[in-house]
Coordinates of C-alpha atoms and ligand atoms in Angstrom, one line a residue:
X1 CA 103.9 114.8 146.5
X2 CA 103.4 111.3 146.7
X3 CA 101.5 109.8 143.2
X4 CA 99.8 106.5 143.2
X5 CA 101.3 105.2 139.4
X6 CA 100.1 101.5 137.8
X7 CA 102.4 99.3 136.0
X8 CA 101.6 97.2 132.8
X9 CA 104.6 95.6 131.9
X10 CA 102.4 93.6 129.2
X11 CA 103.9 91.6 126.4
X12 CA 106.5 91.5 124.3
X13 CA 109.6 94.1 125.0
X14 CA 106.8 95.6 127.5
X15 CA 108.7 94.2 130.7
X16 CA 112.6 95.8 129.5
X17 CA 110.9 99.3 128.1
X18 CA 108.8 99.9 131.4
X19 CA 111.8 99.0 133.7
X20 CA 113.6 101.6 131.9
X21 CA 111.3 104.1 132.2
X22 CA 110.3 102.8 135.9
X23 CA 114.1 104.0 136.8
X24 CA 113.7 107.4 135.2
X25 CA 110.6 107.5 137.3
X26 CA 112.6 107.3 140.5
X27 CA 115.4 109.0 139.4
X28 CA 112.7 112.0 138.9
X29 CA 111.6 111.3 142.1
X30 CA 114.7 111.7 144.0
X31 CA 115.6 115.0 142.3
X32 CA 112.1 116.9 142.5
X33 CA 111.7 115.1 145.7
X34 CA 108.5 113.2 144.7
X35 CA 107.4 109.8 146.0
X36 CA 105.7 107.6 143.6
X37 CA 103.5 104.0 144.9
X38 CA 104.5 101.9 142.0
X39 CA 101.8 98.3 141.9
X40 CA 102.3 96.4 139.3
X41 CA 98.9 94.5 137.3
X42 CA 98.6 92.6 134.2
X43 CA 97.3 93.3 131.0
X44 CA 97.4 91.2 127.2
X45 CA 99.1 87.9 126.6
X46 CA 100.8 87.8 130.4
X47 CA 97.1 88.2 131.6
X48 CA 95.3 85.8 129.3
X49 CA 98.3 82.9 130.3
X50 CA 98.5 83.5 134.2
X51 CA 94.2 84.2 135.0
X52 CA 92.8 83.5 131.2
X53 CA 91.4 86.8 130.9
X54 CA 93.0 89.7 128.9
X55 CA 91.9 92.4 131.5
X56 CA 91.6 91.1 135.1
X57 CA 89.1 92.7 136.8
X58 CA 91.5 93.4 140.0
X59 CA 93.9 95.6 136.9
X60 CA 90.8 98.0 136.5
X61 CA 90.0 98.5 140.1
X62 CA 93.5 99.7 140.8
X63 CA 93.5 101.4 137.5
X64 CA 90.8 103.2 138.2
X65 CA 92.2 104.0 141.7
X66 CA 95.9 105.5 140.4
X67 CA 97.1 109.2 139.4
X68 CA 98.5 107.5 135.9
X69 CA 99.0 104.5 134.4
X70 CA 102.3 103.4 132.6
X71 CA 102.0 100.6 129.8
X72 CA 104.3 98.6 127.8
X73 CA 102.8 96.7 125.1
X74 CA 100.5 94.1 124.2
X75 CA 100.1 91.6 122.1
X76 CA 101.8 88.5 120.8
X77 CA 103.5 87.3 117.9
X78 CA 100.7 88.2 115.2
X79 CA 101.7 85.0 113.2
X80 CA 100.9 82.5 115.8
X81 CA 97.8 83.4 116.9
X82 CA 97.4 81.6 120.1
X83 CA 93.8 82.8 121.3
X84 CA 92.2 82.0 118.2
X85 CA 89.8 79.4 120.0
X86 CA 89.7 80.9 123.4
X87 CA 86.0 80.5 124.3
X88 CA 84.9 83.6 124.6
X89 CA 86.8 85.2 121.9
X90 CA 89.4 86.9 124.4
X91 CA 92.6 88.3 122.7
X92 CA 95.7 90.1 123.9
X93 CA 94.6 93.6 122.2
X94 CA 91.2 93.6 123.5
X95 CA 92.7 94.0 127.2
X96 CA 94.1 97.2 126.1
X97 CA 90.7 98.6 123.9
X98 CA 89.0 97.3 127.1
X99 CA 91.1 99.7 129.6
X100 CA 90.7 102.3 126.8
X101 CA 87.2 102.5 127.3
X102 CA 86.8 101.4 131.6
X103 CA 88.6 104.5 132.1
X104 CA 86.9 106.7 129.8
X105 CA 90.2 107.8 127.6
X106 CA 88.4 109.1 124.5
X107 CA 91.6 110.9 123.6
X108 CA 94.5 109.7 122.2
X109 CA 97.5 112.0 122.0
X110 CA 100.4 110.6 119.3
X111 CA 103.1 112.9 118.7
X112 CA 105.1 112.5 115.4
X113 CA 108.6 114.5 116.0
X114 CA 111.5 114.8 114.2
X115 CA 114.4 114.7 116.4
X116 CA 117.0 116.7 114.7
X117 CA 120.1 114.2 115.3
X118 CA 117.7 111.6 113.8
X119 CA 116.4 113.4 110.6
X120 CA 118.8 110.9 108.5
X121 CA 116.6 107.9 109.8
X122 CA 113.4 109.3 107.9
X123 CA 112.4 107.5 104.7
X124 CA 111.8 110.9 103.1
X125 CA 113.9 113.1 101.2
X126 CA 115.4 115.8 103.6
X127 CA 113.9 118.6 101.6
X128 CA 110.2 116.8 102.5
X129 CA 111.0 116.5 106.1
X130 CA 112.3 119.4 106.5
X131 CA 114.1 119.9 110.3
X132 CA 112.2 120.1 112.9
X133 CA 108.4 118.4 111.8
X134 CA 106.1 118.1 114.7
X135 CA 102.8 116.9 114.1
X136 CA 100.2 115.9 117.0
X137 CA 97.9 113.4 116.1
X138 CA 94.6 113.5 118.5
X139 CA 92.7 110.0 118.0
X140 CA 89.1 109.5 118.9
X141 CA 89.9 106.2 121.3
X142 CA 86.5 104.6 123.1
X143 CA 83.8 105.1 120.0
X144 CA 83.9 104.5 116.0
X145 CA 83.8 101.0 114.5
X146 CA 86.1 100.2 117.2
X147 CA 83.5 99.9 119.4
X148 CA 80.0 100.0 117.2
X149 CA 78.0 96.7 117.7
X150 CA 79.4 93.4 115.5
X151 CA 77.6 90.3 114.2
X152 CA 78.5 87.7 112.4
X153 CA 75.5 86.1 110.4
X154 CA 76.2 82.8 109.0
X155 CA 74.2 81.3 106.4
X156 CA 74.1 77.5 106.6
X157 CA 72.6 77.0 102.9
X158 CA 74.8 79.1 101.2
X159 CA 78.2 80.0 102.9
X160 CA 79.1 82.7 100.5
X161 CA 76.0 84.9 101.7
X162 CA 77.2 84.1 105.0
X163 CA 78.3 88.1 106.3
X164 CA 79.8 90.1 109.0
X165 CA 79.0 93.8 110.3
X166 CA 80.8 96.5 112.2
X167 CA 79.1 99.5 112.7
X168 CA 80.3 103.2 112.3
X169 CA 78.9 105.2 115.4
X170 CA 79.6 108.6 116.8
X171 CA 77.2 110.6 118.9
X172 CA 77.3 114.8 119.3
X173 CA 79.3 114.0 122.5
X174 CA 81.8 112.2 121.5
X175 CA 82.4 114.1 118.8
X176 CA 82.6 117.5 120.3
X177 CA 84.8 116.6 123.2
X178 CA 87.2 115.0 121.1
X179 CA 87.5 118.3 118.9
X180 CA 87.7 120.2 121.9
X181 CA 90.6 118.5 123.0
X182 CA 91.9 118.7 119.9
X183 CA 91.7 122.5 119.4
X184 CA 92.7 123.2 122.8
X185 CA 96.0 121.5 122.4
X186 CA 96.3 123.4 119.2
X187 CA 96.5 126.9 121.1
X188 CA 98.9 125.7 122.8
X189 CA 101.4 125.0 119.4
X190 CA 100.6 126.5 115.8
X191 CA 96.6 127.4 116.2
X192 CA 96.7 125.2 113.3
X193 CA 93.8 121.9 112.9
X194 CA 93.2 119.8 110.4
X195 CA 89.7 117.3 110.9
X196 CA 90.1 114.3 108.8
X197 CA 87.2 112.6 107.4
X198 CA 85.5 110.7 105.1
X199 CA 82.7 112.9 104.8
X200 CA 82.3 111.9 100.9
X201 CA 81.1 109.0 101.9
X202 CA 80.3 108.6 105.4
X203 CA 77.3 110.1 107.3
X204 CA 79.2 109.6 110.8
X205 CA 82.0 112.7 108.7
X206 CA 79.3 114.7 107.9
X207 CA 78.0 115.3 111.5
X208 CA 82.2 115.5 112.5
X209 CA 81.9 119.0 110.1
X210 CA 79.1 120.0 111.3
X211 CA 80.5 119.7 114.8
X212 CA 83.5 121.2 114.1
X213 CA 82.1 124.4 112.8
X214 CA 80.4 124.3 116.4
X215 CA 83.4 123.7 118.3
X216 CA 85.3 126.3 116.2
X217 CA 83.0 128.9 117.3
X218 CA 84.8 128.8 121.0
X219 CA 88.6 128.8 119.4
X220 CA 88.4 132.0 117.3
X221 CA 92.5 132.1 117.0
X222 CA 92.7 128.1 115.4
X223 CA 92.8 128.1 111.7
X224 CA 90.9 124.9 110.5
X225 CA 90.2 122.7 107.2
X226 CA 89.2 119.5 106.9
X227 CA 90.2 116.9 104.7
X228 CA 89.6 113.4 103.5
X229 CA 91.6 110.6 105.2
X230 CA 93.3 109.1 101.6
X231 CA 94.5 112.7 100.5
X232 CA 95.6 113.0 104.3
X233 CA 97.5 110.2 104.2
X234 CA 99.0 110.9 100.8
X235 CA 99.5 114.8 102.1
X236 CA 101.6 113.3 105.0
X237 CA 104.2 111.8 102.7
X238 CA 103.6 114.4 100.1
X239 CA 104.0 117.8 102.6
X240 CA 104.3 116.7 106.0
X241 CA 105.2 120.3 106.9
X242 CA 101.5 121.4 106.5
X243 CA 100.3 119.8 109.5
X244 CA 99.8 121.0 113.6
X245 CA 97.4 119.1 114.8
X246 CA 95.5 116.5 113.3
X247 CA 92.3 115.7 114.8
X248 CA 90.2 112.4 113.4
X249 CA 88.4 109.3 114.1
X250 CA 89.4 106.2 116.2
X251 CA 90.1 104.1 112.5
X252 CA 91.7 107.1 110.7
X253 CA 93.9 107.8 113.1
X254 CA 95.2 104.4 114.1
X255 CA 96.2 104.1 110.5
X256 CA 97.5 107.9 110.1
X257 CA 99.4 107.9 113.1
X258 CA 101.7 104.6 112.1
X259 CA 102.5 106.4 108.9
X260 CA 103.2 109.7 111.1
X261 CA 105.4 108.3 113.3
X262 CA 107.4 106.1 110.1
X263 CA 107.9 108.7 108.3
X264 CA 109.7 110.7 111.5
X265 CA 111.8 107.9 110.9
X266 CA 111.9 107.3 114.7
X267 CA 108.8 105.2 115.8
X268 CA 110.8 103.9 118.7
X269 CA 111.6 107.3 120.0
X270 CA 107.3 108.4 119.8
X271 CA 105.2 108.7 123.4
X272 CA 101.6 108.7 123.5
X273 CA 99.1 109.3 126.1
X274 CA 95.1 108.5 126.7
X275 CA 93.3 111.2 128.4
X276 CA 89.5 111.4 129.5
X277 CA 87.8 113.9 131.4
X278 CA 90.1 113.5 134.7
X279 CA 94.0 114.0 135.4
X280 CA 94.0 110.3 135.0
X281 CA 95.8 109.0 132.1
X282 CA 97.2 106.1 130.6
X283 CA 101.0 106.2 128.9
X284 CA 102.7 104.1 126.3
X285 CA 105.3 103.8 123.4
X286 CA 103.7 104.5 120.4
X287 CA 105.5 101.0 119.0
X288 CA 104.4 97.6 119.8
X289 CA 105.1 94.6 121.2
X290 CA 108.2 93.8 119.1
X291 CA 108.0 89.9 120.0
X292 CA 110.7 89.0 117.5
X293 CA 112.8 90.8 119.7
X294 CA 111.7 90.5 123.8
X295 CA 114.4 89.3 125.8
X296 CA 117.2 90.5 124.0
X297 CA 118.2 94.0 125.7
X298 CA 118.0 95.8 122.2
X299 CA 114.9 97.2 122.0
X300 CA 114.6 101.0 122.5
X301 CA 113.0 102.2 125.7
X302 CA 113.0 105.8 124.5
X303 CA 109.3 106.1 123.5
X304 CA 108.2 104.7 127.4
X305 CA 110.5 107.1 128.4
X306 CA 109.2 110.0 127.1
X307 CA 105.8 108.9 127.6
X308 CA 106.7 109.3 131.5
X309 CA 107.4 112.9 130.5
X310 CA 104.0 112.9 129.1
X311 CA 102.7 111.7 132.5
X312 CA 104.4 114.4 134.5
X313 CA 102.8 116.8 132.0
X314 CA 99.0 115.9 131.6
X315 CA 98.5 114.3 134.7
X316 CA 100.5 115.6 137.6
X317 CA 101.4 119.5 135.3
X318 CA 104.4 119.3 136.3
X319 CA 106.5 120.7 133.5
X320 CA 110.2 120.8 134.9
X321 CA 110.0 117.4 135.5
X322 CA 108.7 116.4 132.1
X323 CA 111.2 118.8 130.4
X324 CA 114.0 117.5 132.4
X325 CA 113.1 114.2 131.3
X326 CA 112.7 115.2 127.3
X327 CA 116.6 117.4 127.8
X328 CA 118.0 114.2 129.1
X329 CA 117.1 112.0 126.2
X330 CA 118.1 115.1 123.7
X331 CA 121.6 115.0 125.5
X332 CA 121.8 111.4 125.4
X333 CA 121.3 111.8 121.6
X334 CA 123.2 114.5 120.8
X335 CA 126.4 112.3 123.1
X336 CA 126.0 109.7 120.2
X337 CA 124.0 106.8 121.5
X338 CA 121.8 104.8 119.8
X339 CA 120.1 101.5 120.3
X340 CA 119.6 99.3 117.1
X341 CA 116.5 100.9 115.8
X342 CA 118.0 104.0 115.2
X343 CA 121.9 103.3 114.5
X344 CA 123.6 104.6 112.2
X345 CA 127.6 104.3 111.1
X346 CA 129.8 106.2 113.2
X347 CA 127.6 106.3 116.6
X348 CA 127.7 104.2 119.7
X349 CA 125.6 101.2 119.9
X350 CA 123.8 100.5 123.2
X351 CA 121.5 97.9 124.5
X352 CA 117.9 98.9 126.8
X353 CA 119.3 98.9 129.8
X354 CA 122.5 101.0 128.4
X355 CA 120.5 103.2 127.3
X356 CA 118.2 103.7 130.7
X357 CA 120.9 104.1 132.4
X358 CA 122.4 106.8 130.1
X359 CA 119.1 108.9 130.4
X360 CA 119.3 108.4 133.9
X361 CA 122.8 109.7 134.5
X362 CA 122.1 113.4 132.6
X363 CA 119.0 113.4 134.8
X364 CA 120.9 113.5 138.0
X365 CA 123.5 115.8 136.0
X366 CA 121.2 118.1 134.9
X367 CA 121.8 116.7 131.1
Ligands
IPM401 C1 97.2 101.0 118.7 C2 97.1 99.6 118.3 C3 95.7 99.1 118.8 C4 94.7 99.9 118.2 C5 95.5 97.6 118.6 C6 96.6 96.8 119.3 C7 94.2 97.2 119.1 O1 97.2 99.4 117.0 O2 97.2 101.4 119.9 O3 97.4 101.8 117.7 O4 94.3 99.6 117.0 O5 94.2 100.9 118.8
MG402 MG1 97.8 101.1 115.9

């Protein structure tokens, strides 16, 4: 089967991760004899330099044409901020909230897993941890104050009333699709959700339970609570263990699922993917653009890796391929590699393309 796949190298270590996982793409390919039409657009910084526009328009129309899109990163150094007077207030990031919502990816899937050789790597005592945490973490991605309307309303008399809005919206919609996503994925692990809120204080959480208690109605074997965002981000330290499937808000779980993935200890190991109402979905390492360290062949391409694994999985279902990709990084591991992020004394250093080529090799050896 031949599948029509964009590239977004992006910024940063983008260009060395996606090549990596580009190769594990073919090398998938020429086992399960697929054929994959690989076109290459820009998105972020690269974009904003060579046309002066985060998101071309010619990116979307062959976004929107493709099976699945593969992303690196974006973004630049976030202490030189280069776009600060771009005229119409383009930055790298909003090429990728702007993709986010063109394609209509409402749900964001961040796994935070343990990987057993790892579990030394995690800040948190091993007794917390525990050996084999798996949380998934579904994100609300194309509403919330992401995407509510701004102003800025300056007051030229007195600056200090001078003020800036962002508003909080969710809809019935977007709510119950995102749960139902959510739950669904849930029957497929522990039958376990939590929905985190702020319904304390927020009117947008309150109509997120009332929702839920909908939506729960369809799922009888899913156990749910809900709980608010501060306790879940102190639970997550606290008793990771708890959790299957966390289901929030487009804010919450940006924040929730950086501390996830940190305290797996192996956020350069972490896949995510954006799904919408199609098969077509959009891939990338949970990470960023690590610009401190582009260029240098040490950055990890493990998470873009995996998140091709993803790909095969949610938009082609094509399981064997996916798991053959997930055994060959657990065989690479368990071998003793490791690129800088997740070295430790006593295993073997490798660099991005080292390590590519590694994965590659247990691919076409059946691990
Ligand atoms: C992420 C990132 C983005 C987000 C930024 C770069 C806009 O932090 O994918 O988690 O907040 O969604
Ligand atoms: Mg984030």
């Amino acid at each position: 089967m031949t599948k029509r796949i964009v590239i977004l190298p992006g910024d940063g270590i983008g260009p060395e991760i996606v090549m990596q996982a580009v190769m594990v793409l073919h090398e998938i390919g020429d086992k399960f004899n697929h054929g994959f039409i690989i076109d290459e657009q820009m998105i972020g910084e690269v974009a904003l330099d060579a046309e002066g526009c985060s998101l071309p328009d010619k990116t979307i129309a062959k976004c929107k044409q493709a099976d699945a899109v593969l992303l690196g990163a974006v973004g630049g150094d976030p202490n030189i901020n280069r776009w600060k007077n771009h005229p119409t207030g383009d930055r790298p990031e909003k090429g990728l909230l702007k993709i986010r919502k063109e394609l209509n990816l409402f749900s964001n899937l961040r796994p935070a897993i343990l990987y057993s050789e790892l579990k030394d790597a995690s800040p948190l005592k091993a007794e917390i941890i525990g050996n084999n945490l798996d949380v998934m973490i579904v994100r609300e991605l194309t509403s919330g104050i992401y995407f509510g309307k701004k102003s800025r309303v300056t007051d030229a008399e007195n600056d200090e009333e001078t003020y800036a809005t962002d508003e909080l919206f969710y809809s019935k919609k977007e709510i119950r699709r995102i749960l139902k996503t959510g739950f669904e994925i849930a029957t497929k692990r522990n039958n376990n959700v939590v929905v985190v809120d702020k319904a304390n204080v927020l009117e947008s959480s309150k109509l997120w339970r009332e929702v839920t208690a909908e939506v729960a109605n369809d799922f009888p074997s899913v156990t749910y609570s809900h709980m608010y965002v501060d306790n879940a981000a102190m639970q997550l330290v606290v008793n990771p263990k708890q959790f299957d499937v966390i289901i929030t808000t487009n804010m919450f779980g940006d924040i929730l699922s950086d501390e996830a993935s940190m305290i797996t200890g192996s956020i350069g190991m972490l896949p995510s993917a954006s799904l919408g109402e199609t098969t077509l979905g959009l891939y990338e390492p949970s990470h960023g653009s690590a610009p401190d360290i582009a260029g240098e062949d040490i950055a990890n391409p493990i998470a873009t890796i995996l998140s091709v694994a993803m790909m095969f999985r949610y938009s082609f279902s094509m399981e064997a391929e996916a798991a053959a990709i997930e055994a060959a990084v657990g065989k690479v591991l368990a071998d003793g590699y490791r690129t800088k992020d997740i070295y430790t004394d006593g295993f073997k250093l490798v660099g991005t393309s080292q390590m590519g080529e590694l994965i590659c090799e247990r691919i076409v050896n059946n691990g």
